[in-house]
Amino acid sequence: MIKRGITYFKSQKQFHNLTMYGFGQAFNLLTPLLVIPYIVSICGETGYGKIGVGMAVAFFLMVFVDYGSEIIGVKQVAINRENKQNLESIFTTTYSAKALLLAVVIIIFSLIINFIPFFAKEKILFLFSLTMVVGQFINPTWFFQGVENFKWITILNIASKLIYLAGVFIFIQTPEDYILSNLIWGIGMIVANGISFAFIIKKYSFSFRNTDKQKVIRLLKHNFSIFSSQIFVSLQMYSPIVLISFFGNNAMAGQYKIIDQIIAIFKTYLLLFFNYVYPRICYLLEKSKKEALYFWKLYNGINFIFIATSMMGIAFLSLRVVTYFNPKEVEIIADLLKIAVFIPILQAVSIPLKQLVLGENKQREYVRTTMIITTISLLMIILITPFFKVFGVLLALIITEIVTALIYYAIIKNNLFDRSH
C-alpha cells in the first residue's frame, strides 16, 4: 500500500502540492512559538489572556463574514475550475455577499463594544481586533483551495506572519502594549490577502461590474444552513477562553490560552489539512467513490499516525514544553496539557469523517449534528467551568469530539463503508 501511495502522489502531482502547502502551513503554525514567549514575558499571563479573548471574538466574527465560503465556496470553485465564466460568477457573488456581511458585523459589534461592560472595559483591544475580521473578508484562500493553487496560499500565509512577527517585536515593549497584538495580526492579514486578491483579479480578469444582485441574495439564502452550523463550530472552538475569562479571570484565561496555543498548532494543522484534502475528495467523489475513499484513507491514515505520535511526545515532555512559554504556574499548566493532547488525536478522526459527510452532500445532517453537539458542549462548559476551571473545559471538549466522531461515522457508514452496497 505504501508503494502504491508513493506512485499515487507522483502521478497525481499531489506530492508537489502537499510539499508547497505544507511548507507554508508549517511557517504559519510555528510563528506563534516564536511570539508567545516574548508576549508572555512582556505582558504576563493576564495580558496574554486578554489578547486571547480578543482574538477568539475576532475569529468568531469571521464566521459571519465567511458565511460558509470556506466549505461551499471551495466546493463550487473545485467543480467549476475549468469554466472561467462560472468562476467569475462564484468569485464576485461571494465577495459581494461578504462585503455586505462585513458592514453588518462592524456596525453591530461596535454597538456591543460600547454598551456591554465585559467588552467596554477593553474597548480599544476589541476595536483593534476587528482588523483581523477585515483581513479575513479579503482573504481569497477559499478560491485558491478550490483551484488547488497552493503556491499562493503559501505566499500569503508567510507574508502575513512575517509582518506579524516584525510588528510584535518592534511595537510590543511594555505590558500595556498587549492591545497592539491583534492589530498587528490584522494589518498583516490585510496586506497579504490584499495582494493575493489583486493577483486573482488580474490573472482571471474578473470584474464586479456585472455582479447579479439576485445571485447574491440566493447565495445568502442557500449558504444559511451551513453558515449556521459554522457558528456553532466557532462557538465550540472560541467560546471556552471567553467563558473562562468571564467566570474566572484573565490570568486563568492566559493559562488556558497557553495550553490551547500548544495544541492549537496541531488543531489548526488538522483544519488546514482538511482544506487541502477536501477539494480533491469532492472532485473524486463525483468520479469514483472507490478512488475517493482510497485517497481519503491514504492521506488521513498517515496524518492520524503523525498527530497521535506528536501528542504522545508532547504529553511526555509537557513540563519542558510549558516552561518554554515563560508562565508562572508551570506545573499546573503542564498537568492540564497532558489532558489536552487527547483533543487533537480525536480531531484527527472526526475531521476526516467530516470531509466525507460534506463531500457526500449530507449538509442537513451535518448542520443538525453540529448544532446539537455544540449546544451540549457549551452547556457542559458553562456548568463545569465555575467549579473545575480549565480542567472542566478540557474534559467537555474531549467528550464533544468523541460523540462528534461517532455521529459522523453513523451518517456516512451506509453510503461509503457498507460493503453490501
CSV table of C-alpha atoms in Angstrom, one decimal:
chain,number,residue,atom,x,y,z
A,1,MET,CA,0.0,0.0,0.0
A,2,ILE,CA,2.9,2.4,0.8
A,3,LYS,CA,4.4,1.7,-2.7
A,4,ARG,CA,1.1,2.3,-4.3
A,5,GLY,CA,0.7,5.5,-2.2
A,6,ILE,CA,4.0,6.9,-3.4
A,7,THR,CA,3.0,6.2,-7.0
A,8,TYR,CA,-0.3,8.0,-6.4
A,9,PHE,CA,1.5,11.0,-5.0
A,10,LYS,CA,3.7,11.4,-8.1
A,11,SER,CA,1.1,10.6,-10.7
A,12,GLN,CA,-1.4,13.0,-9.4
A,13,LYS,CA,1.1,15.8,-8.6
A,14,GLN,CA,-0.1,15.6,-5.1
A,15,PHE,CA,3.4,15.4,-3.6
A,16,HIS,CA,4.4,18.8,-5.1
A,17,ASN,CA,1.1,20.4,-3.9
A,18,LEU,CA,1.5,18.8,-0.4
A,19,THR,CA,5.1,20.0,-0.1
A,20,MET,CA,4.3,23.5,-1.1
A,21,TYR,CA,1.2,23.7,1.1
A,22,GLY,CA,3.0,22.0,4.0
A,23,PHE,CA,5.9,24.5,3.9
A,24,GLY,CA,3.5,27.5,4.1
A,25,GLN,CA,1.4,25.9,6.9
A,26,ALA,CA,4.5,24.9,8.9
A,27,PHE,CA,5.6,28.5,8.9
A,28,ASN,CA,2.1,29.6,9.7
A,29,LEU,CA,1.9,27.2,12.7
A,30,LEU,CA,5.4,27.7,14.1
A,31,THR,CA,5.1,31.5,14.1
A,32,PRO,CA,3.2,31.6,17.5
A,33,LEU,CA,6.0,29.6,19.1
A,34,LEU,CA,8.4,32.5,18.3
A,35,VAL,CA,6.0,35.2,19.5
A,36,ILE,CA,4.2,33.8,22.6
A,37,PRO,CA,7.1,33.5,25.0
A,38,TYR,CA,8.0,37.1,24.2
A,39,ILE,CA,4.5,38.4,24.6
A,40,VAL,CA,4.0,36.5,27.9
A,41,SER,CA,7.4,37.8,29.2
A,42,ILE,CA,6.3,41.4,28.4
A,43,CYS,CA,2.6,41.4,29.1
A,44,GLY,CA,2.3,38.5,31.6
A,45,GLU,CA,-0.4,35.8,31.6
A,46,THR,CA,-3.1,38.4,32.3
A,47,GLY,CA,-2.2,40.4,29.2
A,48,TYR,CA,-1.9,37.3,27.1
A,49,GLY,CA,-5.3,36.2,28.3
A,50,LYS,CA,-6.8,39.5,27.2
A,51,ILE,CA,-5.1,39.1,23.7
A,52,GLY,CA,-6.6,35.6,23.6
A,53,VAL,CA,-10.1,36.8,24.4
A,54,GLY,CA,-9.9,39.5,21.7
A,55,MET,CA,-8.6,37.0,19.2
A,56,ALA,CA,-11.3,34.5,20.0
A,57,VAL,CA,-14.0,37.1,19.5
A,58,ALA,CA,-12.5,38.1,16.1
A,59,PHE,CA,-12.3,34.5,14.9
A,60,PHE,CA,-15.9,34.1,15.8
A,61,LEU,CA,-16.9,37.2,13.9
A,62,MET,CA,-15.0,35.9,10.9
A,63,VAL,CA,-17.6,33.1,10.6
A,64,PHE,CA,-20.3,35.7,9.8
A,65,VAL,CA,-18.1,37.2,7.1
A,66,ASP,CA,-17.0,33.9,5.6
A,67,TYR,CA,-20.7,32.7,5.5
A,68,GLY,CA,-19.8,29.2,4.5
A,69,SER,CA,-17.5,30.1,1.6
A,70,GLU,CA,-14.7,28.0,3.2
A,71,ILE,CA,-16.9,24.9,2.5
A,72,ILE,CA,-19.5,25.7,-0.2
A,73,GLY,CA,-17.3,28.2,-2.0
A,74,VAL,CA,-14.4,25.8,-2.1
A,75,LYS,CA,-16.6,23.0,-3.5
A,76,GLN,CA,-18.1,25.3,-6.1
A,77,VAL,CA,-14.8,26.5,-7.3
A,78,ALA,CA,-13.3,23.0,-7.4
A,79,ILE,CA,-16.2,21.7,-9.5
A,80,ASN,CA,-16.1,24.7,-11.9
A,81,ARG,CA,-12.4,25.2,-12.0
A,82,GLU,CA,-12.3,24.8,-15.8
A,83,ASN,CA,-15.2,27.2,-16.5
A,84,LYS,CA,-14.0,30.9,-16.3
A,85,GLN,CA,-17.5,32.3,-16.6
A,86,ASN,CA,-18.8,30.3,-13.7
A,87,LEU,CA,-15.6,31.0,-11.6
A,88,GLU,CA,-16.1,34.8,-12.1
A,89,SER,CA,-19.8,34.5,-11.0
A,90,ILE,CA,-18.8,32.5,-7.9
A,91,PHE,CA,-16.0,34.9,-7.0
A,92,THR,CA,-17.9,38.2,-7.5
A,93,THR,CA,-21.1,36.9,-5.9
A,94,THR,CA,-19.3,35.5,-2.9
A,95,TYR,CA,-17.3,38.7,-2.3
A,96,SER,CA,-20.3,41.0,-2.8
A,97,ALA,CA,-22.2,39.0,-0.1
A,98,LYS,CA,-19.1,39.0,2.2
A,99,ALA,CA,-18.9,42.8,1.8
A,100,LEU,CA,-22.5,43.3,2.9
A,101,LEU,CA,-22.0,40.9,5.9
A,102,LEU,CA,-18.8,42.7,6.9
A,103,ALA,CA,-20.6,46.0,7.1
A,104,VAL,CA,-23.3,44.5,9.3
A,105,VAL,CA,-20.7,42.8,11.6
A,106,ILE,CA,-18.8,46.0,12.1
A,107,ILE,CA,-21.9,48.1,12.9
A,108,ILE,CA,-23.4,45.5,15.4
A,109,PHE,CA,-20.1,44.7,17.1
A,110,SER,CA,-19.3,48.4,17.5
A,111,LEU,CA,-22.5,48.8,19.4
A,112,ILE,CA,-21.8,45.8,21.6
A,113,ILE,CA,-18.3,47.1,22.4
A,114,ASN,CA,-19.9,50.4,23.7
A,115,PHE,CA,-22.8,49.1,25.6
A,116,ILE,CA,-21.8,45.7,27.1
A,117,PRO,CA,-19.5,46.1,30.2
A,118,PHE,CA,-17.5,42.9,29.6
A,119,PHE,CA,-16.4,44.3,26.2
A,120,ALA,CA,-16.4,48.0,27.0
A,121,LYS,CA,-13.7,47.7,29.6
A,122,GLU,CA,-11.3,46.5,26.8
A,123,LYS,CA,-12.9,48.6,24.0
A,124,ILE,CA,-9.6,49.5,22.2
A,125,LEU,CA,-8.4,45.9,22.2
A,126,PHE,CA,-11.7,44.7,20.6
A,127,LEU,CA,-11.7,47.6,18.1
A,128,PHE,CA,-8.2,46.7,17.0
A,129,SER,CA,-9.2,43.1,16.8
A,130,LEU,CA,-11.7,44.0,14.1
A,131,THR,CA,-8.8,44.5,11.7
A,132,MET,CA,-8.5,40.7,11.7
A,133,VAL,CA,-12.1,40.4,10.5
A,134,VAL,CA,-11.4,42.9,7.7
A,135,GLY,CA,-8.4,40.8,6.7
A,136,GLN,CA,-10.4,37.7,6.7
A,137,PHE,CA,-13.0,39.4,4.4
A,138,ILE,CA,-10.3,40.0,1.8
A,139,ASN,CA,-8.8,36.5,2.3
A,140,PRO,CA,-9.0,34.6,-1.1
A,141,THR,CA,-7.7,31.3,0.3
A,142,TRP,CA,-11.1,29.6,-0.3
A,143,PHE,CA,-10.7,30.4,-4.1
A,144,PHE,CA,-7.1,29.1,-4.2
A,145,GLN,CA,-8.1,25.9,-2.4
A,146,GLY,CA,-10.8,25.3,-5.0
A,147,VAL,CA,-8.4,25.6,-7.9
A,148,GLU,CA,-5.7,23.9,-5.8
A,149,ASN,CA,-3.2,26.8,-6.2
A,150,PHE,CA,-1.2,26.1,-3.1
A,151,LYS,CA,1.7,28.2,-4.1
A,152,TRP,CA,-0.3,31.4,-3.5
A,153,ILE,CA,-1.8,30.1,-0.2
A,154,THR,CA,1.8,29.6,0.9
A,155,ILE,CA,2.9,33.1,-0.2
A,156,LEU,CA,0.0,34.9,1.6
A,157,ASN,CA,0.5,32.8,4.8
A,158,ILE,CA,4.2,33.5,5.0
A,159,ALA,CA,3.8,37.2,4.1
A,160,SER,CA,1.1,37.9,6.8
A,161,LYS,CA,3.1,36.1,9.5
A,162,LEU,CA,6.4,37.9,8.7
A,163,ILE,CA,4.5,41.2,9.1
A,164,TYR,CA,3.1,40.0,12.4
A,165,LEU,CA,6.5,38.8,13.7
A,166,ALA,CA,8.2,42.0,12.9
A,167,GLY,CA,5.4,44.1,14.3
A,168,VAL,CA,5.3,42.2,17.6
A,169,PHE,CA,9.0,42.5,18.3
A,170,ILE,CA,9.1,46.2,17.3
A,171,PHE,CA,5.9,47.6,18.9
A,172,ILE,CA,5.2,45.5,21.9
A,173,GLN,CA,7.6,46.8,24.6
A,174,THR,CA,5.5,47.3,27.7
A,175,PRO,CA,2.7,45.4,29.4
A,176,GLU,CA,0.2,48.0,28.1
A,177,ASP,CA,1.1,47.2,24.5
A,178,TYR,CA,-1.0,44.0,24.6
A,179,ILE,CA,-3.7,46.0,22.9
A,180,LEU,CA,-1.5,46.2,19.7
A,181,SER,CA,-1.0,42.4,19.2
A,182,ASN,CA,-4.3,41.7,17.4
A,183,LEU,CA,-4.0,45.0,15.4
A,184,ILE,CA,-0.6,43.9,14.1
A,185,TRP,CA,-2.0,40.5,13.2
A,186,GLY,CA,-4.9,42.2,11.4
A,187,ILE,CA,-2.6,44.5,9.4
A,188,GLY,CA,-0.5,41.5,8.3
A,189,MET,CA,-3.7,39.8,7.0
A,190,ILE,CA,-5.0,42.9,5.2
A,191,VAL,CA,-1.7,43.5,3.4
A,192,ALA,CA,-1.0,39.8,2.4
A,193,ASN,CA,-4.6,39.0,1.5
A,194,GLY,CA,-5.0,42.3,-0.4
A,195,ILE,CA,-2.0,41.4,-2.7
A,196,SER,CA,-3.4,37.9,-3.3
A,197,PHE,CA,-6.9,39.3,-4.0
A,198,ALA,CA,-5.4,41.6,-6.6
A,199,PHE,CA,-3.5,38.7,-8.2
A,200,ILE,CA,-6.7,36.7,-8.7
A,201,ILE,CA,-8.5,39.7,-10.3
A,202,LYS,CA,-5.6,40.3,-12.7
A,203,LYS,CA,-4.9,36.7,-13.6
A,204,TYR,CA,-8.6,35.7,-14.3
A,205,SER,CA,-9.7,39.2,-15.5
A,206,PHE,CA,-12.6,39.1,-13.0
A,207,SER,CA,-14.9,42.2,-12.9
A,208,PHE,CA,-17.6,43.1,-10.3
A,209,ARG,CA,-19.4,45.3,-12.8
A,210,ASN,CA,-21.9,42.6,-13.8
A,211,THR,CA,-22.5,41.2,-10.3
A,212,ASP,CA,-26.0,39.9,-10.2
A,213,LYS,CA,-27.8,41.1,-7.0
A,214,GLN,CA,-30.2,38.2,-7.3
A,215,LYS,CA,-27.3,35.7,-7.1
A,216,VAL,CA,-26.1,37.5,-4.0
A,217,ILE,CA,-29.5,37.1,-2.4
A,218,ARG,CA,-29.7,33.4,-3.5
A,219,LEU,CA,-26.2,32.8,-2.0
A,220,LEU,CA,-27.2,34.3,1.3
A,221,LYS,CA,-30.3,32.0,1.4
A,222,HIS,CA,-28.5,28.9,0.1
A,223,ASN,CA,-25.5,29.2,2.4
A,224,PHE,CA,-27.5,30.0,5.5
A,225,SER,CA,-27.8,26.4,6.8
A,226,ILE,CA,-24.0,25.7,6.5
A,227,PHE,CA,-23.3,29.1,7.9
A,228,SER,CA,-25.5,28.4,10.9
A,229,SER,CA,-23.6,25.2,11.6
A,230,GLN,CA,-20.3,27.1,11.4
A,231,ILE,CA,-21.5,29.5,14.0
A,232,PHE,CA,-21.9,26.5,16.4
A,233,VAL,CA,-18.5,25.1,15.4
A,234,SER,CA,-16.9,28.5,16.1
A,235,LEU,CA,-18.7,28.8,19.5
A,236,GLN,CA,-17.3,25.4,20.4
A,237,MET,CA,-13.8,26.5,19.3
A,238,TYR,CA,-13.6,30.1,20.6
A,239,SER,CA,-16.0,30.4,23.5
A,240,PRO,CA,-14.0,28.5,26.1
A,241,ILE,CA,-11.5,31.2,26.7
A,242,VAL,CA,-14.2,33.9,26.8
A,243,LEU,CA,-16.1,31.8,29.4
A,244,ILE,CA,-13.0,31.2,31.4
A,245,SER,CA,-12.3,35.0,31.4
A,246,PHE,CA,-15.9,35.7,32.3
A,247,PHE,CA,-16.3,33.1,35.1
A,248,GLY,CA,-12.7,33.2,36.3
A,249,ASN,CA,-10.2,35.9,35.4
A,250,ASN,CA,-7.8,36.9,32.6
A,251,ALA,CA,-4.9,35.2,34.3
A,252,MET,CA,-6.7,31.9,34.1
A,253,ALA,CA,-7.7,32.7,30.5
A,254,GLY,CA,-4.0,33.2,29.9
A,255,GLN,CA,-3.2,29.7,31.2
A,256,TYR,CA,-5.9,28.2,29.0
A,257,LYS,CA,-4.6,30.2,26.0
A,258,ILE,CA,-1.1,28.8,26.5
A,259,ILE,CA,-2.4,25.2,26.6
A,260,ASP,CA,-4.7,25.9,23.7
A,261,GLN,CA,-1.9,27.5,21.7
A,262,ILE,CA,0.3,24.4,22.1
A,263,ILE,CA,-2.4,22.0,20.9
A,264,ALA,CA,-3.8,24.6,18.5
A,265,ILE,CA,-0.7,24.2,16.4
A,266,PHE,CA,-2.0,20.7,15.7
A,267,LYS,CA,-5.7,21.5,15.7
A,268,THR,CA,-5.0,24.3,13.2
A,269,TYR,CA,-2.9,21.9,11.2
A,270,LEU,CA,-5.8,19.5,11.0
A,271,LEU,CA,-8.1,22.2,9.8
A,272,LEU,CA,-5.6,23.2,7.2
A,273,PHE,CA,-5.1,19.6,6.2
A,274,PHE,CA,-8.9,19.4,5.8
A,275,ASN,CA,-8.7,22.4,3.5
A,276,TYR,CA,-6.0,20.7,1.5
A,277,VAL,CA,-7.7,17.3,1.1
A,278,TYR,CA,-11.4,18.4,0.9
A,279,PRO,CA,-11.5,19.9,-2.6
A,280,ARG,CA,-9.8,16.7,-4.0
A,281,ILE,CA,-12.3,14.5,-2.1
A,282,CYS,CA,-15.2,16.5,-3.5
A,283,TYR,CA,-13.8,16.1,-7.0
A,284,LEU,CA,-13.1,12.4,-6.7
A,285,LEU,CA,-16.5,11.6,-5.1
A,286,GLU,CA,-18.1,12.9,-8.3
A,287,LYS,CA,-16.0,10.5,-10.3
A,288,SER,CA,-15.5,7.3,-8.2
A,289,LYS,CA,-16.3,6.6,-4.6
A,290,LYS,CA,-13.7,3.9,-4.6
A,291,GLU,CA,-10.9,6.2,-5.7
A,292,ALA,CA,-12.1,8.9,-3.3
A,293,LEU,CA,-12.1,6.5,-0.3
A,294,TYR,CA,-8.6,5.3,-1.2
A,295,PHE,CA,-7.3,8.9,-1.4
A,296,TRP,CA,-9.1,9.7,1.9
A,297,LYS,CA,-7.7,6.6,3.8
A,298,LEU,CA,-4.2,7.2,2.5
A,299,TYR,CA,-3.9,10.8,3.5
A,300,ASN,CA,-5.9,10.8,6.7
A,301,GLY,CA,-4.4,7.5,7.9
A,302,ILE,CA,-0.8,8.8,7.6
A,303,ASN,CA,-2.0,12.1,9.2
A,304,PHE,CA,-3.5,10.3,12.2
A,305,ILE,CA,-0.2,8.4,12.9
A,306,PHE,CA,1.6,11.7,12.8
A,307,ILE,CA,-0.8,13.5,15.1
A,308,ALA,CA,-1.0,10.6,17.7
A,309,THR,CA,2.8,10.3,17.8
A,310,SER,CA,3.2,14.0,18.2
A,311,MET,CA,0.7,14.3,21.0
A,312,MET,CA,2.2,11.5,23.0
A,313,GLY,CA,5.6,13.2,22.7
A,314,ILE,CA,4.2,16.5,23.9
A,315,ALA,CA,2.5,14.7,26.9
A,316,PHE,CA,5.8,13.1,27.8
A,317,LEU,CA,7.7,16.4,27.6
A,318,SER,CA,4.8,18.6,28.9
A,319,LEU,CA,6.8,20.3,31.7
A,320,ARG,CA,9.6,21.3,29.3
A,321,VAL,CA,7.1,22.4,26.6
A,322,VAL,CA,5.2,24.6,29.0
A,323,THR,CA,8.4,26.1,30.5
A,324,TYR,CA,9.3,27.4,27.1
A,325,PHE,CA,6.3,29.8,27.3
A,326,ASN,CA,7.5,31.6,30.5
A,327,PRO,CA,4.3,31.2,32.6
A,328,LYS,CA,4.3,31.3,36.4
A,329,GLU,CA,2.2,28.2,37.1
A,330,VAL,CA,4.3,25.8,35.1
A,331,GLU,CA,3.4,22.5,36.8
A,332,ILE,CA,-0.4,23.2,36.8
A,333,ILE,CA,-0.3,24.1,33.1
A,334,ALA,CA,1.8,21.0,32.3
A,335,ASP,CA,-0.7,18.7,34.0
A,336,LEU,CA,-3.5,20.2,32.1
A,337,LEU,CA,-1.6,19.9,28.9
A,338,LYS,CA,-1.4,16.1,29.4
A,339,ILE,CA,-5.2,16.0,29.3
A,340,ALA,CA,-5.5,18.5,26.4
A,341,VAL,CA,-3.4,16.3,24.0
A,342,PHE,CA,-6.3,14.0,23.5
A,343,ILE,CA,-8.3,16.7,21.7
A,344,PRO,CA,-6.1,16.8,18.5
A,345,ILE,CA,-6.0,13.0,18.5
A,346,LEU,CA,-9.7,12.8,18.5
A,347,GLN,CA,-10.0,15.5,15.9
A,348,ALA,CA,-7.7,13.5,13.7
A,349,VAL,CA,-10.7,11.1,13.5
A,350,SER,CA,-13.7,13.5,13.5
A,351,ILE,CA,-12.4,16.0,10.9
A,352,PRO,CA,-11.7,13.4,8.2
A,353,LEU,CA,-15.1,12.0,8.8
A,354,LYS,CA,-16.5,15.5,8.4
A,355,GLN,CA,-14.8,15.6,4.9
A,356,LEU,CA,-16.9,12.6,3.8
A,357,VAL,CA,-20.1,13.9,5.4
A,358,LEU,CA,-19.8,17.2,3.4
A,359,GLY,CA,-18.4,15.5,0.3
A,360,GLU,CA,-21.5,13.3,0.2
A,361,ASN,CA,-23.8,16.3,0.3
A,362,LYS,CA,-25.0,15.5,3.8
A,363,GLN,CA,-25.2,19.2,4.7
A,364,ARG,CA,-28.5,18.9,6.5
A,365,GLU,CA,-27.3,16.1,8.7
A,366,TYR,CA,-24.0,18.0,9.3
A,367,VAL,CA,-25.8,21.1,10.4
A,368,ARG,CA,-28.2,19.2,12.7
A,369,THR,CA,-25.3,17.3,14.3
A,370,THR,CA,-23.2,20.4,14.7
A,371,MET,CA,-26.0,22.4,16.4
A,372,ILE,CA,-26.8,19.6,18.8
A,373,ILE,CA,-23.3,18.7,19.7
A,374,THR,CA,-22.2,22.3,20.2
A,375,THR,CA,-25.2,23.2,22.4
A,376,ILE,CA,-24.4,20.2,24.6
A,377,SER,CA,-20.7,21.2,24.7
A,378,LEU,CA,-21.4,24.8,25.7
A,379,LEU,CA,-23.8,23.7,28.4
A,380,MET,CA,-21.2,21.4,29.8
A,381,ILE,CA,-18.6,24.2,29.7
A,382,ILE,CA,-20.9,26.7,31.4
A,383,LEU,CA,-21.9,24.3,34.1
A,384,ILE,CA,-18.4,22.8,34.8
A,385,THR,CA,-16.2,25.9,34.4
A,386,PRO,CA,-17.2,27.7,37.6
A,387,PHE,CA,-16.2,24.6,39.6
A,388,PHE,CA,-13.4,22.9,37.7
A,389,LYS,CA,-12.0,25.8,35.8
A,390,VAL,CA,-9.7,24.9,32.9
A,391,PHE,CA,-9.8,21.1,33.6
A,392,GLY,CA,-13.6,21.2,33.2
A,393,VAL,CA,-13.3,22.9,29.8
A,394,LEU,CA,-10.8,20.4,28.5
A,395,LEU,CA,-13.0,17.5,29.7
A,396,ALA,CA,-16.1,18.9,27.9
A,397,LEU,CA,-14.1,19.3,24.7
A,398,ILE,CA,-12.8,15.7,24.8
A,399,ILE,CA,-16.3,14.3,25.3
A,400,THR,CA,-17.6,16.5,22.4
A,401,GLU,CA,-15.0,15.2,20.0
A,402,ILE,CA,-15.8,11.5,20.8
A,403,VAL,CA,-19.5,12.0,20.3
A,404,THR,CA,-19.0,14.0,17.1
A,405,ALA,CA,-16.8,11.3,15.5
A,406,LEU,CA,-19.4,8.6,16.3
A,407,ILE,CA,-22.3,10.6,14.8
A,408,TYR,CA,-20.3,11.5,11.6
A,409,TYR,CA,-19.5,7.8,11.1
A,410,ALA,CA,-23.1,6.8,11.6
A,411,ILE,CA,-24.2,9.3,8.9
A,412,ILE,CA,-21.9,8.1,6.1
A,413,LYS,CA,-21.5,4.4,7.1
A,414,ASN,CA,-24.2,3.0,4.8
A,415,ASN,CA,-23.2,5.1,1.8
A,416,LEU,CA,-19.4,4.6,1.9
A,417,PHE,CA,-18.3,1.9,4.3
A,418,ASP,CA,-21.1,-0.7,3.9
A,419,ARG,CA,-19.6,-3.4,1.6
A,420,SER,CA,-23.0,-4.9,0.9
A,421,HIS,CA,-24.0,-1.9,-1.2
